[in-house]
């Protein structure tokens, strides 16, 4: 086997020494996996929240390839480096953290474990046996048997060759989709996946090495082959980092990061909404950091930003009143803002404050139920309708009545000037001191901070063109512009009095009696100037739309220029038809034979659509329509009758050539007059 330190001087592929040394270090945990589990689950949970069993619990055991997958799944390069730094520290590695990840094919972010939940008890040990057979010279004869055992496990397939490439990149060739296609282009045919065995794989490796040694190909190593296999796609996206079957995902993830606002357009059924969710996950978002809404003609500003909503009187009288409530997008931006403001805090401090605040508000609520207020200092506190503290002086001549929020007290506890300023600051600090009885400690700014990072929050607007965007967004057109996002640095400078910025006030600003989180971040202290709003820098927006919808033409130009626009073509997402396991271990897609036939018909049909006068690529049929074949047992006739025929007829309606056009499209779908009817799926299964 190759020495892991032979490549330290290479200008590129700086990941190789790190990966090889980490593989050797992991082997030391083969018989001490409890300790390895502690290391894995000791990192930031956002990196490993997908490694859960069926009960939502941590895996009780783990294999080495799934450990490697944590930083070899589709994500940003910064996040991958952060994970590598964590393992370097915990495993005491000597190789430096990679500067690049050139040539590395990645796992799908939703399928990034090598042993599925149902197979934890039986599937992990065989992978350790294979891992050991590669790294322990005395066990190398066991490789073939171990390989053939592991390759039969659920969901492994070509991913196993990628894992072997990670740990020994000069000994094993990855056989991801692009690598297989590239090998074919340079005259090296790869066997079908069903023929992936140790014997065939090793013979292929031997053949490739022979061509390298005899200078029959330009590459001098497996990493170079993998790099060149992805080079074209990498250049087009401006980044040579590789992904398996995810170049489209990688491309649009980078585009969103650069532009903040992205519209995915395309023909019906191309999987734009699914792609948007994949992009959000590739940005590292957890479910709590992904927002979703679908626009429709009656959706408006009050749903999206804020508006008056009916509320029941808390006194129990049964009377209904109206109260200003945040809409879904404003509330989402508030969560993102909280993350932005908490960057100087360590997790334990945040949790400690949250717990103490909840205890305080519960005590106030219980006192109210008993007919009394909660006295802290000279003030007696009740609760506002938003859950904030409300207080007034016992001196009836006093004109002061204020509401202070959780954020006010939080800032005062940290020594930051809170609203309102001046004299009343000490009363907020008194509340923080009172919370010590609930376990809140004295704030210590000199504590070692955790690796809290600004998290990405992705808001998805499905069918964005079906709503009246000018009416829904209102004055937010200004705020969503990437050039007017408020950054963590802006907030820090505002809090310290070094900076002021201009932010919009919403349409219901005059009802903001207490000031909101955005007012607090801007250090607004004038109660006549409450009701501000801005979009934090960590909020990203993805809209999806079918570009043949008539409502596209009404899209406001002011809105258009604030978004990047990317067209998702039907052929781009055709691989959604391929059979694969999802993150729950359930089969998605179509059986291989049926998937190939569906792609053939889809391509024929779309080619015919492009040739009909008045139609073009925007009218192509996407792969999600063909996924319905699973519901109909592979019956192409039913798919045509119940889903495609009506849609295509609508395309042609009013064109003057409806009958001729439908005849052309029907022949393209079924083949030259040959209707395979209802027997394809069953006969295919029997073959």
XYZ file of C-alpha atoms in Angstrom:
687
model
C 0.000 0.000 0.000
C 1.050 3.610 -0.580
C 2.688 5.672 2.140
C 0.295 8.437 3.214
C 3.110 10.984 3.400
C 4.523 10.476 -0.102
C 2.345 13.252 -1.493
C 2.899 16.035 1.009
C 4.715 18.173 -1.551
C 2.048 18.036 -4.241
C 0.731 21.435 -5.229
C -2.809 20.098 -5.687
C -4.673 17.217 -4.052
C -3.695 18.485 -0.609
C -6.446 16.286 0.823
C -4.583 13.037 0.102
C -2.174 12.958 3.109
C -4.989 13.939 5.484
C -7.419 11.329 4.160
C -4.840 8.539 4.191
C -3.640 9.303 7.709
C -7.201 9.570 8.983
C -7.961 6.138 7.515
C -5.033 4.663 9.444
C -6.136 6.405 12.625
C -9.717 5.135 12.277
C -8.417 1.570 12.073
C -7.292 1.971 15.697
C -10.971 2.263 16.641
C -12.000 -1.012 15.019
C -12.340 -2.644 18.444
C -13.134 0.563 20.330
C -16.140 1.868 18.429
C -17.900 3.249 21.507
C -15.164 5.865 21.711
C -15.455 6.590 17.986
C -19.210 7.122 18.377
C -18.507 9.667 21.136
C -16.150 11.542 18.818
C -18.627 11.535 15.930
C -21.589 12.738 18.005
C -19.393 15.221 19.856
C -19.217 17.534 16.853
C -21.701 20.245 15.893
C -25.008 18.419 15.462
C -25.855 20.251 12.256
C -23.194 18.145 10.513
C -24.561 14.782 11.646
C -28.310 15.274 12.102
C -28.936 12.756 9.306
C -27.237 9.879 11.166
C -30.256 8.706 13.163
C -31.922 5.324 13.634
C -35.638 4.689 13.064
C -36.429 6.046 16.516
C -34.563 9.292 15.862
C -31.721 8.224 18.172
C -27.964 8.257 17.577
C -26.497 5.231 15.843
C -25.173 2.774 18.486
C -22.336 1.779 16.122
C -20.752 3.218 12.981
C -18.563 2.097 10.091
C -15.441 3.967 8.901
C -16.828 4.888 5.472
C -19.842 6.603 7.034
C -17.411 8.604 9.196
C -15.580 9.731 6.057
C -18.941 10.575 4.460
C -19.563 13.277 7.066
C -17.138 15.543 5.192
C -17.580 13.933 1.775
C -21.196 14.780 1.101
C -22.513 17.709 -0.907
C -21.874 20.826 1.173
C -19.811 23.995 1.097
C -16.035 23.701 1.092
C -15.859 25.786 4.282
C -18.091 23.349 6.173
C -16.079 20.377 4.943
C -12.838 21.995 6.101
C -14.409 22.746 9.478
C -15.300 19.062 9.929
C -11.784 18.028 8.865
C -10.330 20.383 11.477
C -12.523 18.749 14.113
C -11.320 15.246 13.243
C -7.707 16.444 13.008
C -7.934 17.681 16.584
C -9.876 14.745 18.022
C -7.854 12.034 16.264
C -4.531 13.881 16.770
C -3.594 13.776 13.097
C -0.296 15.259 11.905
C -1.291 15.943 8.285
C -2.538 19.473 7.708
C -6.198 20.183 7.030
C -6.874 20.012 3.267
C -6.680 23.224 1.264
C -8.664 21.637 -1.555
C -10.916 18.677 -2.296
C -9.967 18.364 -5.962
C -11.113 15.150 -7.679
C -13.236 13.862 -4.769
C -16.670 12.521 -5.773
C -19.262 13.203 -3.071
C -22.187 11.372 -1.550
C -25.732 12.550 -2.052
C -26.532 14.599 1.106
C -29.675 12.518 1.715
C -27.917 9.163 1.363
C -24.630 9.629 3.172
C -24.388 6.513 5.304
C -23.137 3.139 4.140
C -25.358 1.138 6.497
C -29.075 1.867 6.603
C -31.028 2.107 9.831
C -32.585 -1.333 9.479
C -29.178 -2.972 8.924
C -27.171 -1.495 11.807
C -26.829 -4.839 13.596
C -25.566 -6.783 10.575
C -24.094 -4.305 8.103
C -21.386 -2.462 10.035
C -18.925 -5.242 10.905
C -18.449 -6.405 7.264
C -17.372 -2.868 6.333
C -14.829 -2.819 9.145
C -13.525 -6.160 7.881
C -13.072 -4.719 4.384
C -11.508 -1.542 5.783
C -9.062 -3.617 7.807
C -8.181 -5.844 4.852
C -7.027 -2.757 2.934
C -5.031 -1.071 5.691
C -3.543 -4.169 7.356
C -1.017 -5.862 5.082
C -1.371 -9.238 6.761
C -5.102 -9.267 6.017
C -4.872 -8.135 2.370
C -5.822 -11.596 1.127
C -9.254 -11.087 2.685
C -10.007 -8.116 0.415
C -11.872 -9.988 -2.322
C -14.133 -11.862 0.087
C -14.833 -8.739 2.164
C -15.520 -6.624 -0.935
C -17.988 -9.132 -2.369
C -19.756 -9.352 1.002
C -20.143 -5.592 1.408
C -21.206 -4.896 -2.189
C -24.313 -7.041 -1.643
C -25.524 -4.800 1.185
C -28.421 -2.453 0.586
C -27.652 0.900 -1.037
C -23.885 0.350 -1.436
C -23.439 0.013 -5.235
C -20.826 2.288 -6.850
C -20.469 4.272 -3.602
C -18.112 1.606 -2.301
C -15.534 2.436 -4.987
C -15.757 6.102 -3.978
C -15.062 5.199 -0.340
C -12.047 3.098 -1.313
C -10.736 6.050 -3.353
C -11.062 8.322 -0.295
C -8.876 6.146 1.901
C -6.344 4.990 -0.727
C -6.657 7.282 -3.783
C -3.618 5.876 -5.582
C -4.755 2.289 -5.259
C -8.477 2.464 -6.062
C -10.400 4.172 -8.859
C -13.807 5.758 -8.091
C -16.566 4.574 -10.418
C -19.113 7.370 -9.998
C -21.149 8.326 -13.057
C -18.737 10.924 -14.461
C -15.690 8.723 -13.925
C -17.307 5.808 -15.747
C -18.249 8.051 -18.653
C -14.772 9.564 -18.799
C -13.089 6.155 -18.733
C -15.250 5.139 -21.690
C -14.134 8.266 -23.570
C -10.467 7.358 -23.134
C -11.058 3.801 -24.300
C -11.631 1.972 -21.014
C -15.042 0.336 -20.803
C -16.499 -0.255 -17.334
C -18.728 -3.231 -16.573
C -22.372 -2.823 -15.550
C -23.167 -2.285 -11.888
C -24.639 -5.779 -11.578
C -21.161 -7.105 -12.440
C -19.397 -5.080 -9.752
C -17.333 -7.754 -7.984
C -13.871 -7.715 -6.435
C -12.460 -9.687 -9.365
C -13.864 -7.351 -12.022
C -12.935 -4.240 -10.058
C -9.340 -5.340 -9.467
C -8.951 -6.364 -13.117
C -10.194 -2.909 -14.158
C -7.682 -1.251 -11.798
C -4.897 -3.402 -13.250
C -5.923 -2.418 -16.784
C -5.959 1.312 -15.976
C -2.565 1.149 -14.223
C -1.124 -0.615 -17.261
C -2.318 2.209 -19.523
C -0.813 4.765 -17.131
C 2.562 2.974 -17.062
C 2.627 2.606 -20.861
C 1.649 6.274 -21.372
C -1.476 5.235 -23.262
C -3.475 7.890 -21.420
C -2.365 11.367 -20.349
C -3.178 10.925 -16.639
C -0.519 9.611 -14.259
C -2.742 8.693 -11.296
C -6.288 7.854 -10.286
C -6.825 11.319 -8.702
C -5.924 12.910 -12.045
C -8.413 10.677 -13.847
C -11.148 11.596 -11.382
C -10.260 15.278 -11.624
C -10.409 15.260 -15.425
C -13.650 13.299 -15.352
C -15.236 16.276 -13.608
C -13.097 19.048 -15.081
C -15.632 20.278 -17.647
C -18.398 20.616 -15.075
C -16.002 22.079 -12.535
C -14.874 24.824 -14.909
C -18.457 25.736 -15.744
C -19.243 26.291 -12.068
C -15.934 27.954 -11.238
C -14.985 25.318 -8.706
C -13.129 22.019 -9.239
C -14.767 20.351 -6.251
C -16.493 17.160 -7.417
C -19.905 15.721 -6.703
C -21.462 12.405 -7.659
C -24.488 12.832 -9.914
C -24.967 16.286 -8.405
C -23.302 18.769 -10.768
C -26.649 20.547 -11.213
C -27.151 20.732 -7.446
C -23.598 21.967 -6.910
C -23.955 24.585 -9.649
C -27.170 26.082 -8.305
C -26.029 25.911 -4.668
C -23.016 28.046 -5.559
C -25.231 30.401 -7.565
C -27.576 30.884 -4.590
C -24.677 31.532 -2.214
C -23.346 34.209 -4.542
C -26.653 35.909 -5.370
C -28.826 35.231 -2.277
C -31.963 35.154 -4.475
C -32.639 32.514 -7.122
C -35.579 31.643 -9.368
C -35.689 28.121 -10.816
C -37.745 28.097 -13.992
C -38.471 25.304 -16.404
C -40.962 22.948 -17.961
C -43.633 21.252 -15.827
C -42.498 18.227 -13.860
C -38.760 18.902 -13.923
C -38.471 18.611 -10.135
C -37.782 22.275 -9.411
C -39.330 22.175 -5.946
C -37.439 19.009 -5.054
C -34.227 20.595 -6.360
C -34.883 23.706 -4.241
C -35.110 21.553 -1.106
C -31.915 19.743 -2.097
C -30.149 23.088 -2.495
C -31.291 24.126 0.989
C -29.919 20.893 2.453
C -26.665 21.332 0.512
C -26.397 24.762 2.167
C -26.348 22.887 5.475
C -29.888 23.813 6.549
C -31.764 21.740 9.098
C -35.577 21.517 8.796
C -35.894 24.465 11.220
C -33.737 26.544 8.874
C -35.861 25.898 5.781
C -39.048 27.868 5.163
C -41.640 26.936 2.572
C -44.737 28.600 1.151
C -46.706 28.234 -2.068
C -48.077 31.386 -3.658
C -51.605 31.475 -5.115
C -53.882 34.250 -6.435
C -55.422 35.072 -3.042
C -52.138 35.078 -1.108
C -51.239 38.591 0.104
C -49.026 40.819 2.251
C -50.777 39.912 5.493
C -49.893 36.242 4.961
C -46.298 36.903 3.970
C -45.125 39.938 5.956
C -47.608 40.916 8.659
C -51.258 41.711 9.203
C -54.175 41.733 11.607
C -55.303 38.334 12.806
C -58.254 37.385 15.053
C -57.346 36.497 18.651
C -59.453 35.434 21.604
C -59.590 37.635 24.679
C -57.257 36.189 27.350
C -59.778 37.015 30.085
C -61.936 34.091 28.979
C -64.862 36.274 27.949
C -64.973 34.577 24.568
C -64.757 37.889 22.738
C -62.680 38.052 19.567
C -60.337 40.924 18.803
C -57.633 41.582 16.256
C -53.894 41.702 16.788
C -50.920 42.391 14.563
C -49.147 39.120 13.733
C -45.957 38.438 11.816
C -46.365 36.690 8.480
C -44.428 33.577 7.538
C -41.494 35.360 5.909
C -41.041 38.011 8.610
C -41.154 35.342 11.304
C -38.577 33.291 9.350
C -36.254 36.304 9.060
C -36.606 36.807 12.818
C -35.222 33.311 13.434
C -32.323 33.995 11.092
C -31.654 37.289 12.881
C -31.459 35.518 16.233
C -28.728 33.258 14.839
C -26.891 36.311 13.505
C -27.003 38.053 16.891
C -25.881 34.971 18.815
C -22.513 34.593 17.114
C -20.640 35.869 20.164
C -22.404 33.430 22.453
C -21.525 29.884 23.361
C -24.254 27.277 23.243
C -24.363 26.722 26.999
C -24.909 30.437 27.619
C -27.734 30.631 25.085
C -29.431 27.568 26.520
C -28.969 28.846 30.078
C -30.612 32.168 29.263
C -33.496 30.542 27.347
C -34.226 28.218 30.264
C -34.134 31.022 32.841
C -36.351 33.281 30.731
C -38.957 30.554 30.349
C -38.942 29.993 34.100
C -39.417 33.724 34.706
C -42.351 34.103 32.300
C -43.978 30.988 33.784
C -43.695 32.490 37.265
C -45.226 35.767 36.064
C -48.030 33.856 34.365
C -48.765 31.847 37.531
C -48.822 35.025 39.630
C -51.305 36.606 37.211
C -53.517 33.543 37.594
C -53.379 34.131 41.374
C -54.386 37.774 40.896
C -51.030 39.397 41.560
C -48.064 40.862 39.707
C -44.396 39.919 40.005
C -42.295 42.535 41.806
C -38.695 43.035 40.699
C -37.097 46.170 42.148
C -39.568 49.076 42.066
C -41.596 47.596 39.211
C -44.439 45.114 39.160
C -44.521 42.969 36.062
C -47.236 41.348 33.990
C -47.036 39.916 30.469
C -47.888 41.508 27.155
C -49.773 39.584 24.509
C -46.446 38.753 22.818
C -45.029 37.134 25.957
C -42.787 40.075 26.821
C -42.655 41.631 30.304
C -44.876 44.644 30.895
C -44.308 46.946 33.831
C -45.435 50.248 35.334
C -44.555 52.240 38.419
C -46.613 51.872 41.608
C -46.566 55.668 41.621
C -49.867 56.442 39.889
C -48.508 59.851 38.897
C -45.805 58.224 36.835
C -46.314 58.476 33.101
C -44.024 55.533 32.419
C -45.400 52.218 31.241
C -43.029 50.040 29.220
C -42.805 46.590 27.706
C -39.408 44.940 27.560
C -38.649 41.924 25.439
C -36.537 38.867 25.947
C -33.946 40.448 23.646
C -33.811 43.593 25.862
C -32.985 41.518 28.925
C -30.608 39.319 26.933
C -28.653 42.386 25.784
C -28.610 43.893 29.280
C -27.291 40.590 30.697
C -24.434 40.729 28.159
C -23.676 44.360 28.994
C -24.980 45.701 25.680
C -27.057 48.863 25.692
C -30.653 47.764 25.327
C -33.818 49.657 24.394
C -34.919 51.866 26.010
C -31.559 53.418 26.820
C -30.260 55.419 29.723
C -31.964 55.280 33.097
C -34.102 52.224 32.369
C -31.118 50.040 31.477
C -30.576 49.187 35.128
C -34.107 47.771 35.460
C -33.469 45.343 32.623
C -30.269 44.312 34.362
C -32.318 43.801 37.536
C -34.527 41.356 35.635
C -31.430 39.490 34.463
C -30.140 39.372 38.053
C -33.549 38.114 39.227
C -33.257 35.272 36.706
C -30.194 33.948 38.566
C -32.558 32.156 40.906
C -33.551 30.079 37.859
C -29.945 29.117 37.209
C -28.755 31.999 35.010
C -25.064 32.604 35.600
C -23.111 35.843 35.453
C -22.212 36.530 31.815
C -18.519 36.013 31.156
C -17.391 37.465 27.821
C -13.969 35.830 28.211
C -15.234 32.267 27.943
C -13.861 30.158 25.121
C -16.410 30.520 22.368
C -17.751 27.504 20.505
C -17.483 27.220 16.753
C -20.848 28.857 16.270
C -21.100 29.857 12.655
C -23.609 31.976 10.869
C -26.120 29.421 9.655
C -27.871 29.602 6.325
C -31.663 29.977 6.324
C -33.311 29.143 2.989
C -36.856 30.281 2.248
C -38.546 28.468 -0.667
C -41.444 30.073 -2.517
C -43.130 27.487 -4.711
C -45.116 28.714 -7.741
C -43.848 32.218 -7.060
C -45.433 33.600 -10.231
C -48.964 32.508 -9.234
C -49.213 35.253 -6.623
C -49.254 38.998 -7.222
C -45.661 39.524 -6.115
C -45.802 43.336 -5.945
C -48.780 43.092 -3.593
C -47.314 40.258 -1.501
C -43.835 41.731 -1.034
C -44.882 45.368 -0.750
C -41.979 47.457 0.547
C -39.892 44.288 0.955
C -38.656 44.715 -2.639
C -36.047 46.998 -1.080
C -35.087 44.563 1.669
C -34.695 41.417 -0.444
C -32.123 43.135 -2.660
C -28.790 41.422 -1.850
C -27.115 44.826 -1.607
C -29.287 45.841 1.349
C -28.920 42.763 3.552
C -27.890 43.444 7.156
C -24.770 41.584 8.253
C -23.537 40.381 11.635
C -20.827 43.045 11.451
C -23.480 45.723 10.847
C -25.353 44.634 13.972
C -22.168 44.583 16.062
C -21.279 48.129 14.962
C -24.845 49.352 15.540
C -24.878 47.933 19.085
C -21.580 49.645 19.863
C -22.825 52.951 18.451
C -20.395 53.010 15.536
C -22.970 52.756 12.765
C -26.560 53.403 11.781
C -28.350 51.956 8.766
C -31.560 52.656 6.919
C -34.245 49.978 7.133
C -37.849 49.971 5.984
C -40.848 50.308 8.268
C -43.640 47.895 7.519
C -47.244 48.819 6.713
C -48.384 47.956 10.250
C -45.467 49.710 11.983
C -47.762 51.977 13.998
C -49.101 48.871 15.813
C -45.635 47.881 17.073
C -46.186 49.065 20.644
C -43.287 47.090 22.124
C -40.658 47.269 19.416
C -39.623 44.100 17.624
C -36.425 42.085 17.202
C -35.446 44.154 14.159
C -35.902 47.397 16.118
C -33.708 45.997 18.869
C -30.989 44.980 16.413
C -31.040 48.504 14.960
C -30.949 49.977 18.480
C -34.182 51.906 17.886
C -35.184 53.600 21.151
C -38.012 55.866 19.987
C -41.378 54.183 20.502
C -42.770 56.347 17.700
C -40.259 54.791 15.311
C -40.895 51.092 15.940
C -41.862 48.587 13.264
C -38.655 48.225 11.265
C -37.725 45.262 9.127
C -34.721 44.038 7.165
C -33.556 40.767 5.654
C -30.490 39.361 7.450
C -27.460 38.338 5.390
C -27.991 34.646 6.212
C -31.422 34.467 4.532
C -31.515 32.996 1.030
C -34.620 32.895 -1.166
C -35.452 30.306 -3.835
C -38.509 30.710 -6.024
C -39.821 28.084 -8.436
C -42.074 28.597 -11.443
C -43.199 26.972 -14.666
C -42.089 29.383 -17.369
C -45.003 28.541 -19.679
C -47.579 29.794 -17.172
C -49.408 32.849 -18.454
C -48.764 34.650 -15.161
C -45.030 34.794 -15.911
C -45.643 37.770 -18.168
C -46.918 39.840 -15.236
C -43.734 39.459 -13.168
C -42.600 42.903 -11.997
C -39.270 44.048 -13.496
C -38.228 45.444 -10.116
C -38.695 41.929 -8.788
C -36.938 40.241 -11.718
C -33.721 42.214 -11.338
C -33.332 41.205 -7.696
C -33.150 37.479 -8.536
C -30.811 35.277 -10.511
C -32.757 33.139 -12.987
C -31.815 29.570 -13.870
C -33.675 27.274 -16.223
C -33.992 23.630 -15.225
C -34.390 21.594 -18.399
C -36.240 18.286 -18.492
C -33.049 16.389 -19.319
C -31.243 17.927 -16.298
C -33.327 16.014 -13.764
C -33.941 12.808 -15.686
C -31.907 10.841 -13.152
C -34.800 11.151 -10.680
C -36.259 8.160 -12.534
C -33.339 5.937 -11.487
C -33.997 3.514 -8.674
C -32.263 4.481 -5.440
C -32.732 4.425 -1.685
C -33.728 7.592 0.124
C -32.544 8.683 3.565
C -35.171 6.427 5.155
C -33.942 3.386 3.266
C -37.045 3.351 1.072
C -36.843 2.787 -2.670
C -37.368 5.798 -4.907
C -37.515 5.913 -8.689
C -38.368 3.109 -11.098
C -36.903 -0.364 -11.629
C -33.925 -0.156 -13.981
C -35.614 -1.544 -17.123
C -38.712 0.589 -16.660
C -36.608 3.692 -15.939
C -34.665 3.259 -19.162
C -37.843 2.788 -21.199
C -39.380 5.862 -19.545
C -36.322 7.952 -20.433
C -36.477 6.734 -24.035
C -40.132 7.727 -24.397
C -39.603 10.988 -22.568
C -36.744 11.959 -24.904
C -38.724 10.996 -28.018
C -41.749 12.943 -26.850
C -39.752 16.063 -25.946
C -37.888 15.973 -29.247
C -41.243 15.877 -31.052
C -42.573 18.769 -28.922
C -39.607 20.940 -29.948
C -40.389 20.374 -33.631
C -44.021 21.514 -33.438
C -44.619 25.107 -34.449
C -45.392 27.296 -31.444
C -43.825 24.926 -28.922
C -40.260 24.742 -27.596
C -38.151 23.376 -24.710
C -40.321 25.235 -22.195
C -43.135 22.825 -23.048
C -41.115 19.660 -22.495
C -42.457 16.989 -20.155
C -40.428 16.542 -16.975
C -39.426 13.276 -15.328
C -41.808 13.624 -12.392
C -44.699 12.782 -14.721
C -43.032 9.467 -15.531
C -42.588 8.650 -11.844
C -46.361 8.110 -11.841
C -45.694 4.862 -13.741
C -45.064 3.299 -10.352
C -48.688 3.997 -9.385
C -49.903 2.335 -12.585
C -47.702 -0.758 -12.461
C -45.607 0.462 -15.368
C -48.615 1.018 -17.644
C -47.574 3.652 -20.194
C -51.083 3.672 -21.656
C -52.595 4.907 -18.386
C -49.893 7.544 -17.974
C -50.759 8.852 -21.434
C -54.531 8.783 -20.929
C -54.686 10.218 -17.418
C -51.799 12.695 -17.357
C -50.031 13.476 -20.624
C -52.737 13.610 -23.281
C -54.762 16.358 -21.613
C -51.671 18.477 -20.922
C -50.396 18.168 -24.494
C -53.828 18.966 -25.905
C -53.864 22.122 -23.788
C -50.463 23.057 -25.252
C -51.904 22.764 -28.753
C -55.289 24.334 -28.082
C -55.947 27.236 -30.414
C -52.906 26.499 -32.578
C -54.933 25.323 -35.549
C -53.026 22.031 -35.799
C -54.290 20.255 -32.686
C -55.246 16.979 -34.386
C -52.035 16.685 -36.397
C -49.916 17.733 -33.443
C -51.504 15.189 -31.116
C -50.969 12.446 -33.690
C -47.277 13.320 -33.948
C -46.839 13.414 -30.185
C -48.729 10.186 -29.611
C -46.566 8.354 -32.159
C -43.430 9.746 -30.561
C -44.557 8.589 -27.119
C -45.586 5.075 -28.109
C -43.064 4.549 -30.904
C -43.801 4.284 -34.599
C -47.337 3.023 -34.194
C -46.251 0.360 -31.722
C -48.185 0.513 -28.449
C -46.562 -1.561 -25.735
C -49.808 -1.365 -23.786
C -49.999 -2.895 -20.305
C -47.481 -5.727 -20.431
C -44.167 -3.886 -20.311
C -43.703 -3.659 -16.550
C -44.519 -7.283 -15.854
C -42.555 -8.737 -18.747
C -39.616 -6.555 -17.810
C -39.694 -7.807 -14.239
C -39.602 -11.397 -15.434
C -36.562 -10.912 -17.659
